[in-house]
Short mmCIF file of C-alpha atoms in Angstrom, two decimals:
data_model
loop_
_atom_site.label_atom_id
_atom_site.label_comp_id
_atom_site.label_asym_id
_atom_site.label_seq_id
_atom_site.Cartn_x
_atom_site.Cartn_y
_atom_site.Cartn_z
CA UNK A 1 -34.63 141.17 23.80
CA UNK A 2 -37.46 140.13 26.61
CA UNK A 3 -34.48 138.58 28.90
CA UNK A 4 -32.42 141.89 28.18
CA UNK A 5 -35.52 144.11 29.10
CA UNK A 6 -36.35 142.14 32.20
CA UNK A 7 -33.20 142.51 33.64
CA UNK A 8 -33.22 145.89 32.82
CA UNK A 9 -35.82 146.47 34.78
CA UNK A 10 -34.76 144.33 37.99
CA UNK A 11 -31.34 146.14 37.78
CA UNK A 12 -33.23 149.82 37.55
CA UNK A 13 -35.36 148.62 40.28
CA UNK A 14 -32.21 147.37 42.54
CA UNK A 15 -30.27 150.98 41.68
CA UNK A 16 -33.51 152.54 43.12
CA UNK A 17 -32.10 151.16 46.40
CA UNK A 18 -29.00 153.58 46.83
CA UNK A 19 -31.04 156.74 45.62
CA UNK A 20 -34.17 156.09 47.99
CA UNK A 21 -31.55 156.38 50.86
CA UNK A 22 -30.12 159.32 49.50
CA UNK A 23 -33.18 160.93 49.26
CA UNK A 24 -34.71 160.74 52.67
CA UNK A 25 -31.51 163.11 53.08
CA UNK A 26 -33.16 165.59 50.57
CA UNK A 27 -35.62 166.64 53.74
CA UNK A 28 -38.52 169.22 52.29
CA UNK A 29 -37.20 168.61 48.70
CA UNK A 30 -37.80 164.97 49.16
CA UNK A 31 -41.49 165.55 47.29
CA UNK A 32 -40.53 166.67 44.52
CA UNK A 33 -37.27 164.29 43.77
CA UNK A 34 -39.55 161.14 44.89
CA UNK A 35 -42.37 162.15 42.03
CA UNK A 36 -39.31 162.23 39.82
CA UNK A 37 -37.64 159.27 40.74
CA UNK A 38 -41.45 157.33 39.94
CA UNK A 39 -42.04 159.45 36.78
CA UNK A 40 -38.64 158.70 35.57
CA UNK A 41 -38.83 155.15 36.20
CA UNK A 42 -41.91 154.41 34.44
CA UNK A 43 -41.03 157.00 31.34
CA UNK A 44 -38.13 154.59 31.07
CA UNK A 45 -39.99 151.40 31.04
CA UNK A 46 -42.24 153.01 28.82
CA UNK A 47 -39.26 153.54 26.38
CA UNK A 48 -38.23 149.94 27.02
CA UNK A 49 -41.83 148.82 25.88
CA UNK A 50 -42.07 150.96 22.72
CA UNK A 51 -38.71 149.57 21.57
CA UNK A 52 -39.88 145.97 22.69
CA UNK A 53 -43.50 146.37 20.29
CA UNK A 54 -41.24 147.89 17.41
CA UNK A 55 -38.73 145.00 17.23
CA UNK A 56 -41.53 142.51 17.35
CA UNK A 57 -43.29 144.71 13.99
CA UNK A 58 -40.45 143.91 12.17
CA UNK A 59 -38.90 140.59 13.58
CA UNK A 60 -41.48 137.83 12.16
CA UNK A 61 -39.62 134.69 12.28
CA UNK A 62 -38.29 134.90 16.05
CA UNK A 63 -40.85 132.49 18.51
CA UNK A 64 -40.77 135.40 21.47
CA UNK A 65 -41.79 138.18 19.22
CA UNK A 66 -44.90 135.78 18.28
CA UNK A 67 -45.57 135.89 21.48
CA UNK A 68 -45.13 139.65 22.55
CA UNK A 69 -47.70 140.03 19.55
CA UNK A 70 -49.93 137.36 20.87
CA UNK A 71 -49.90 138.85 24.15
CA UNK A 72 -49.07 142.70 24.75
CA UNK A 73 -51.42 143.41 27.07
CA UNK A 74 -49.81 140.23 29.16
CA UNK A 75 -46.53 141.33 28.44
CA UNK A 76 -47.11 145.25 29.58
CA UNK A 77 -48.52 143.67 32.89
CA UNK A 78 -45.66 141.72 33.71
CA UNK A 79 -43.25 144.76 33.27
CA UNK A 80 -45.79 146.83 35.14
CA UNK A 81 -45.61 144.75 38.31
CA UNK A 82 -42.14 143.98 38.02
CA UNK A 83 -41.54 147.76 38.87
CA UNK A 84 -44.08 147.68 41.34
CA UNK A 85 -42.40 144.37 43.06
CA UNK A 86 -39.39 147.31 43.18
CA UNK A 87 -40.46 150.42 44.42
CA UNK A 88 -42.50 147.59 47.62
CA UNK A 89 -38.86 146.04 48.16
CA UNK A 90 -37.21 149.06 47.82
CA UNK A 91 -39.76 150.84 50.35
CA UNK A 92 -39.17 147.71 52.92
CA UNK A 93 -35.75 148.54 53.10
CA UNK A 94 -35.72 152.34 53.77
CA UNK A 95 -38.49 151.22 56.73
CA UNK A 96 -35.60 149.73 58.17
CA UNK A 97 -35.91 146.33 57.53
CA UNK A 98 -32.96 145.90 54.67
CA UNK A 99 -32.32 141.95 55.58
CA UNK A 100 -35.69 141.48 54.65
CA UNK A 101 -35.97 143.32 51.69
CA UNK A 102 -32.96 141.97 50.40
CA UNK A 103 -33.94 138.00 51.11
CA UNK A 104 -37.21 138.91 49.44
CA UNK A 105 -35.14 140.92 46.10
CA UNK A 106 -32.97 137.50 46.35
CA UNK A 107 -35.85 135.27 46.30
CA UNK A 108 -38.06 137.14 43.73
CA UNK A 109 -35.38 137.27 41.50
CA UNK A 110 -34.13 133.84 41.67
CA UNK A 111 -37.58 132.36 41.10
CA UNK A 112 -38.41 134.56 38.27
CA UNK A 113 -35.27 133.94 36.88
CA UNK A 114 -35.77 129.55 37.22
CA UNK A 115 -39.78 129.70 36.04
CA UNK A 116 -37.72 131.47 33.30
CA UNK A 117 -35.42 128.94 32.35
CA UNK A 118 -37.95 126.35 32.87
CA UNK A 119 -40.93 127.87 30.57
CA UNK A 120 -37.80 128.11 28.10
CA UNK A 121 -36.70 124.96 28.05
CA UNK A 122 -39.02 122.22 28.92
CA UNK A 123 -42.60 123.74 27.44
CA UNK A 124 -43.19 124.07 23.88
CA UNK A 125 -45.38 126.70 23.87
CA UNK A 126 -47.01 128.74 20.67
CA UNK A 127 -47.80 132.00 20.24
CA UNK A 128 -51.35 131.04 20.33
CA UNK A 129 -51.78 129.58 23.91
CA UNK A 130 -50.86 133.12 25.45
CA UNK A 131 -54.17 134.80 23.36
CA UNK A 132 -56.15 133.83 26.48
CA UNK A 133 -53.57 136.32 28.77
CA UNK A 134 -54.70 139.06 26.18
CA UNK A 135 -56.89 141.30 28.14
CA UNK A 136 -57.84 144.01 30.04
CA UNK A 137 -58.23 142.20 33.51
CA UNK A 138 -54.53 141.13 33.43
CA UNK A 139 -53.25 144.91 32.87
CA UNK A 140 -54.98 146.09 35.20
CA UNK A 141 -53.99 143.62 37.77
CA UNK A 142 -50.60 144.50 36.56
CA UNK A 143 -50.99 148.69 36.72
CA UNK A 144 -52.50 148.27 40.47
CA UNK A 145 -49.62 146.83 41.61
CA UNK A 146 -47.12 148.94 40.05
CA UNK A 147 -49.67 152.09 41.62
CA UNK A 148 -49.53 150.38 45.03
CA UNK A 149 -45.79 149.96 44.80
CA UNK A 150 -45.57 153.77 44.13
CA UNK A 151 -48.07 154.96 46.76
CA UNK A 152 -46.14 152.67 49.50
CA UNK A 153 -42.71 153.89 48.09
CA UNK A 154 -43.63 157.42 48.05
CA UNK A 155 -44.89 157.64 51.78
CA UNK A 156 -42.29 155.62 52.65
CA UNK A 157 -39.70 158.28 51.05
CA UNK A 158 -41.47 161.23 52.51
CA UNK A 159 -42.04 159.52 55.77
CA UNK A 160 -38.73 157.94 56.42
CA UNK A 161 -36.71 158.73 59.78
CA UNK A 162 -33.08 159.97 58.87
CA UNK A 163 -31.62 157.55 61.22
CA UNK A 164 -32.96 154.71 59.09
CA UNK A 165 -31.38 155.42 55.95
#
């Protein structure tokens, strides 16, 4: 269920790509459909996180829901800059520079993907070494990023040049 919602999120946040474009196209409507595009985005990873808490209530025997109960707060910040990692990609692209963006979507996925794979396989962690990632400090690491993401990503919308997209 953590795999399933992470790619979730980096395929929500690589769809974002085709309806940024289309929106600079939108021209004085483009407010409006941007503030949607962000509210919708996060209502859905909210959705995504309330399932993802519920599942690990019930599910006691499973090692990763030991861990999203060990660590929500670490767990809500990951998810949180994961869709502001997006919306910056997504905004470097409708600037114009779409090799870029995607090498950096590429790379960012790839190495999230392999620390993945490697944390999975090769360390034996508990439940109780991720208390320490518990707390307030990481969210809010976590919700600046996904802010900045949105502030960059909305100027960037409302901003962009026609001929770029």
């Amino acid at each position: 269920l953590l795999f399933l919602i992470f790619v979730m999120v980096l395929i929500i946040m690589g769809m974002g790509e085709v309806y940024y474009t289309m929106m600079v196209y939108f021209g004085s409507s483009r407010r409006p459909a941007a503030w949607a595009m962000l509210l919708s985005q996060y209502v859905f990873l909210v959705e995504q996180l309330i399932i993802l808490f519920v599942v690990a209530a019930l599910v006691e025997n499973n090692e990763c829901m030991k861990a999203v109960r060990a660590c929500p707060l670490g767990i809500i910040a990951i998810l949180f800059t994961l869709a502001g990692i997006g919306h910056l990609v997504n905004a470097i692209s409708l600037s114009g520079y779409k090799i870029c963006a995607g090498i950096l979507a590429f790379s960012l996925a790839f190495i999230s993907m392999i620390v993945l794979a490697i944390f999975g396989t090769t360390f034996e962690m508990g439940a109780e070494m991720l208390i320490p990632y518990n707390n307030i400090w990481i969210l809010l690491a976590g919700l600046a990023v996904a802010v900045i993401g949105a502030i960059v990503y909305f100027k960037t919308v409302t901003r962009a040049d026609l001929k770029l997209a």
